[in-house]
Amino acid sequence: MEWSDLRVFLAVAREGTLGAAARKLGQTQPTMGRRLQALERALGHQLFQRTKDGFVLTDEGAAVLSHAERMEEEALAFQRQLTGHEQQLDGMLRITSSDWFAEYMLTPVIADFSRQYPHVVVELLTDSRFFSLSRREADLAFRIQPFDEPDVVSRKLLRMPYGVYVAADAPVPAAGDGTGASLLVMNVAFGGMPEVEWLQRKLPHARVGFRSNARAVQARMCVKGAGVAVLPRPLGDTIDHLQRIDLGEDPPARDIWVGYHRDMRRLARLRALLDMVVAQLAS
């Protein structure tokens, strides 16, 4: 039994299909299939039931899963501790954040960082899902809520102000009314966003006309005159053909948090980038 085959097993268990698991590990689907079969032969058990919808763990596979995850955590902890002591300013550094924060807040900092440390390759991942810091899916993460994972070192980076926007040539809806206005809000998966309830309270007669999990998409729809949007001010204030309007009070502000796994706290390239981020963005 090879540890690399257990990595294949874990990827298939998490992704549900050979194709998705192969993309996750950067391997070909036939190779993944052969290695999974080799693992099943070595263990003498079928670990997955093959269905039309993908791979489903058998009882034996479910038993193997918990052991494989513990082995993975030990291997990752070993890797993190070795990597975390690297003092040279070169190598890969993977960062994750939302799309608009990456484009409007982080890229100027990363550009400065890359000029100062040209041997560090920064990979910036923008996605609505949370990447795991313990599995090293990312080294440094920026989120709009506190981190609750164990062994993650985090701090509040800044307080992000929000504003209400419509297209520059669009009529301004009356606070407390909103009749005829269309609201551009986050999709239902982000139903807990405080500005959605706030906007509907300020414009009770407006209707929701568009939902998206991407702030930049909301902003573009707003530019096209599709409706009223609540946007982070570093995004909304810098886009031409948008006007920020007053509905009597500002939308709720949000805290931005930054975090990394504690095993990476001595990684020189992470510390250098984090120091630059704090110097340029912290408030």
XYZ file of C-alpha atoms in Angstrom:
283
model
C 0.000 0.000 0.000
C 1.463 3.323 -1.116
C 0.736 6.691 0.538
C 0.382 8.194 -2.937
C -2.440 5.715 -3.623
C -4.180 6.826 -0.435
C -3.995 10.393 -1.737
C -5.825 9.172 -4.837
C -8.418 7.483 -2.605
C -8.950 10.685 -0.593
C -9.306 12.816 -3.724
C -11.923 10.468 -5.209
C -13.797 10.312 -1.898
C -13.914 14.116 -1.701
C -14.561 14.938 -5.345
C -16.924 12.078 -6.185
C -15.574 11.333 -9.686
C -12.279 10.207 -11.176
C -12.198 13.199 -13.503
C -12.574 15.775 -10.732
C -10.076 13.922 -8.536
C -7.577 13.785 -11.409
C -7.860 17.551 -11.929
C -7.400 18.076 -8.188
C -4.137 16.111 -8.142
C -2.932 17.123 -11.596
C -2.955 13.559 -12.946
C -4.704 11.782 -15.789
C -7.983 9.977 -15.247
C -6.654 6.565 -16.467
C -3.710 6.829 -14.053
C -6.063 7.625 -11.189
C -8.233 4.638 -12.080
C -5.257 2.250 -12.180
C -3.908 3.465 -8.853
C -7.295 3.183 -7.190
C -7.640 -0.403 -8.455
C -4.136 -1.178 -7.161
C -5.092 0.116 -3.715
C -8.278 -1.962 -3.666
C -6.291 -5.075 -4.644
C -3.691 -4.367 -1.938
C -6.391 -4.026 0.721
C -8.511 -6.865 -0.601
C -11.688 -4.763 -0.503
C -13.760 -2.656 -2.864
C -13.636 0.888 -1.519
C -16.164 2.545 -3.836
C -19.431 1.654 -5.447
C -19.391 2.916 -9.039
C -22.729 4.594 -9.878
C -23.965 6.718 -12.779
C -23.620 9.785 -10.546
C -20.076 9.026 -9.439
C -18.168 7.115 -6.791
C -19.861 6.313 -3.455
C -17.913 4.910 -0.505
C -18.649 1.328 0.498
C -18.671 0.393 4.196
C -15.051 -0.710 3.810
C -14.210 2.569 2.065
C -15.812 4.585 4.872
C -13.677 2.678 7.393
C -10.522 3.397 5.390
C -11.441 7.081 5.026
C -10.976 8.026 8.678
C -7.583 6.302 8.841
C -6.454 7.862 5.553
C -7.448 11.335 6.765
C -5.378 10.891 9.932
C -2.421 9.743 7.843
C -2.913 12.755 5.566
C -2.949 15.143 8.512
C 0.321 13.714 9.829
C 1.941 13.960 6.401
C 0.681 17.512 5.921
C 1.815 18.551 9.400
C 5.287 17.205 8.630
C 5.312 19.096 5.318
C 4.010 22.320 6.902
C 6.632 22.253 9.640
C 9.457 21.730 7.168
C 8.131 24.419 4.830
C 7.417 26.780 7.713
C 11.098 26.985 8.570
C 12.232 27.974 5.092
C 14.016 31.302 5.298
C 14.889 31.869 1.657
C 12.667 34.350 -0.188
C 11.796 32.174 -3.140
C 9.308 29.439 -3.963
C 5.512 29.316 -4.225
C 3.023 31.254 -2.086
C -0.679 30.502 -2.573
C -3.275 33.101 -1.525
C -7.069 32.931 -1.548
C -9.696 35.665 -1.343
C -12.945 36.784 -2.942
C -12.814 38.000 -6.531
C -13.293 41.726 -5.963
C -10.905 41.847 -2.961
C -8.232 40.127 -5.021
C -8.615 42.506 -7.955
C -9.080 45.819 -6.185
C -7.211 45.366 -2.883
C -4.574 42.645 -3.178
C -3.168 43.007 -6.690
C -1.483 46.399 -6.015
C 0.190 44.922 -2.926
C 1.225 41.740 -4.752
C 2.655 43.808 -7.611
C 4.857 45.693 -5.122
C 5.803 42.419 -3.448
C 6.759 40.784 -6.761
C 9.013 43.693 -7.661
C 10.766 43.433 -4.291
C 10.919 39.613 -4.200
C 11.026 38.451 -7.831
C 11.900 34.845 -6.949
C 8.646 34.268 -5.065
C 5.810 33.001 -7.283
C 2.449 34.192 -5.942
C -0.623 32.207 -6.925
C -3.895 34.045 -6.226
C -7.063 31.932 -6.065
C -10.470 33.621 -6.197
C -13.415 31.484 -5.213
C -16.504 31.701 -3.045
C -15.548 28.465 -1.243
C -13.080 28.331 1.614
C -9.746 26.718 0.780
C -8.237 24.588 3.544
C -5.172 26.009 5.254
C -4.418 22.740 7.054
C -4.366 20.800 3.751
C -2.254 23.564 2.190
C -4.834 24.353 -0.445
C -3.763 27.903 0.428
C -1.010 29.435 2.558
C -2.720 32.749 3.294
C -6.468 33.440 3.264
C -8.595 36.595 3.379
C -12.208 36.247 4.555
C -15.148 38.398 5.666
C -15.713 36.387 8.815
C -13.444 35.163 11.626
C -11.563 31.903 11.153
C -12.851 28.990 13.220
C -10.404 26.288 12.116
C -8.048 24.932 14.789
C -4.368 25.853 14.510
C -5.060 28.927 12.339
C -3.424 32.211 13.311
C -5.645 35.125 12.292
C -6.206 38.828 12.804
C -8.695 41.453 11.752
C -7.076 43.300 8.875
C -9.491 46.163 8.215
C -13.050 47.430 8.488
C -14.535 47.555 4.977
C -17.039 50.357 4.260
C -19.914 49.731 1.829
C -22.010 52.114 -0.274
C -25.217 52.065 -2.304
C -24.824 52.559 -6.064
C -26.865 53.057 -9.209
C -25.803 53.844 -12.757
C -24.667 57.433 -13.279
C -27.680 58.270 -15.443
C -30.228 56.208 -13.487
C -32.995 57.694 -11.302
C -32.262 57.665 -7.576
C -34.854 55.680 -5.583
C -36.430 57.389 -2.602
C -35.355 56.081 0.799
C -38.207 54.296 2.536
C -39.938 53.506 -0.764
C -38.105 52.042 -3.765
C -41.183 51.545 -5.930
C -40.090 50.461 -9.418
C -36.476 49.846 -8.370
C -34.654 46.554 -8.936
C -32.186 45.266 -6.367
C -28.908 43.539 -7.273
C -28.011 41.312 -4.330
C -25.924 38.304 -3.326
C -27.291 34.891 -4.246
C -29.249 32.776 -1.775
C -26.121 30.910 -0.626
C -25.047 34.258 0.880
C -28.407 34.954 2.506
C -26.726 35.955 5.742
C -25.097 39.030 4.211
C -26.308 41.947 6.377
C -26.525 44.443 3.513
C -29.259 42.399 1.772
C -31.681 42.783 4.667
C -30.560 46.404 5.128
C -31.225 47.274 1.464
C -34.655 45.640 1.517
C -35.489 47.575 4.676
C -34.391 50.872 3.110
C -36.261 50.180 -0.155
C -39.221 48.048 0.995
C -41.181 48.368 -2.250
C -38.285 47.436 -4.535
C -38.012 43.950 -5.984
C -34.982 41.667 -6.212
C -34.093 41.601 -9.889
C -30.704 39.913 -9.945
C -28.545 37.694 -7.712
C -24.863 36.799 -7.986
C -22.087 35.558 -5.732
C -19.599 37.899 -7.476
C -19.378 41.556 -6.459
C -17.696 42.512 -9.721
C -20.643 41.060 -11.654
C -23.092 43.033 -9.503
C -21.088 46.181 -10.197
C -21.187 45.607 -13.985
C -24.929 44.992 -13.886
C -25.271 48.233 -11.921
C -23.263 50.149 -14.550
C -25.689 48.830 -17.189
C -28.609 50.352 -15.284
C -30.009 47.017 -14.083
C -30.687 48.231 -10.566
C -29.417 49.231 -7.119
C -26.401 47.476 -5.600
C -24.583 47.581 -2.280
C -20.859 47.324 -3.035
C -17.592 47.643 -1.109
C -16.510 51.236 -1.565
C -13.000 50.385 -2.880
C -14.870 48.642 -5.704
C -17.846 50.938 -6.286
C -16.003 54.241 -5.927
C -13.439 53.329 -8.608
C -15.848 52.240 -11.359
C -16.825 54.821 -13.955
C -20.508 55.480 -14.620
C -21.597 54.571 -11.090
C -22.969 57.061 -8.588
C -23.073 56.461 -4.855
C -26.430 57.467 -3.389
C -27.604 58.358 0.123
C -30.450 56.373 1.679
C -30.151 58.101 5.040
C -27.441 55.899 6.531
C -24.503 53.836 5.335
C -24.877 50.093 4.741
C -23.343 47.800 7.379
C -19.559 47.658 7.219
C -17.762 44.284 7.260
C -14.516 43.140 8.842
C -11.853 41.537 6.658
C -9.773 38.837 8.363
C -6.468 37.312 7.295
C -5.250 33.909 8.474
C -2.605 31.220 7.990
C -1.770 27.878 9.608
C 0.400 28.231 12.709
C 2.979 25.819 11.245
C 3.669 28.417 8.526
C 4.285 31.341 10.869
C 8.074 31.267 10.332
C 7.882 30.941 6.542
C 9.928 33.914 5.379
C 8.050 34.599 2.151
C 4.674 34.454 3.926
C 5.857 36.837 6.652
C 7.233 39.244 4.049
C 3.960 39.377 2.120
C 1.834 39.591 5.256
C 3.928 42.488 6.578
C 3.417 44.317 3.281
C -0.337 43.635 3.278
C -0.678 44.933 6.838
C 1.426 48.022 6.079
C -0.674 48.960 3.014
C -4.178 47.807 3.950
C -4.601 47.512 7.721
C -6.871 49.991 9.446
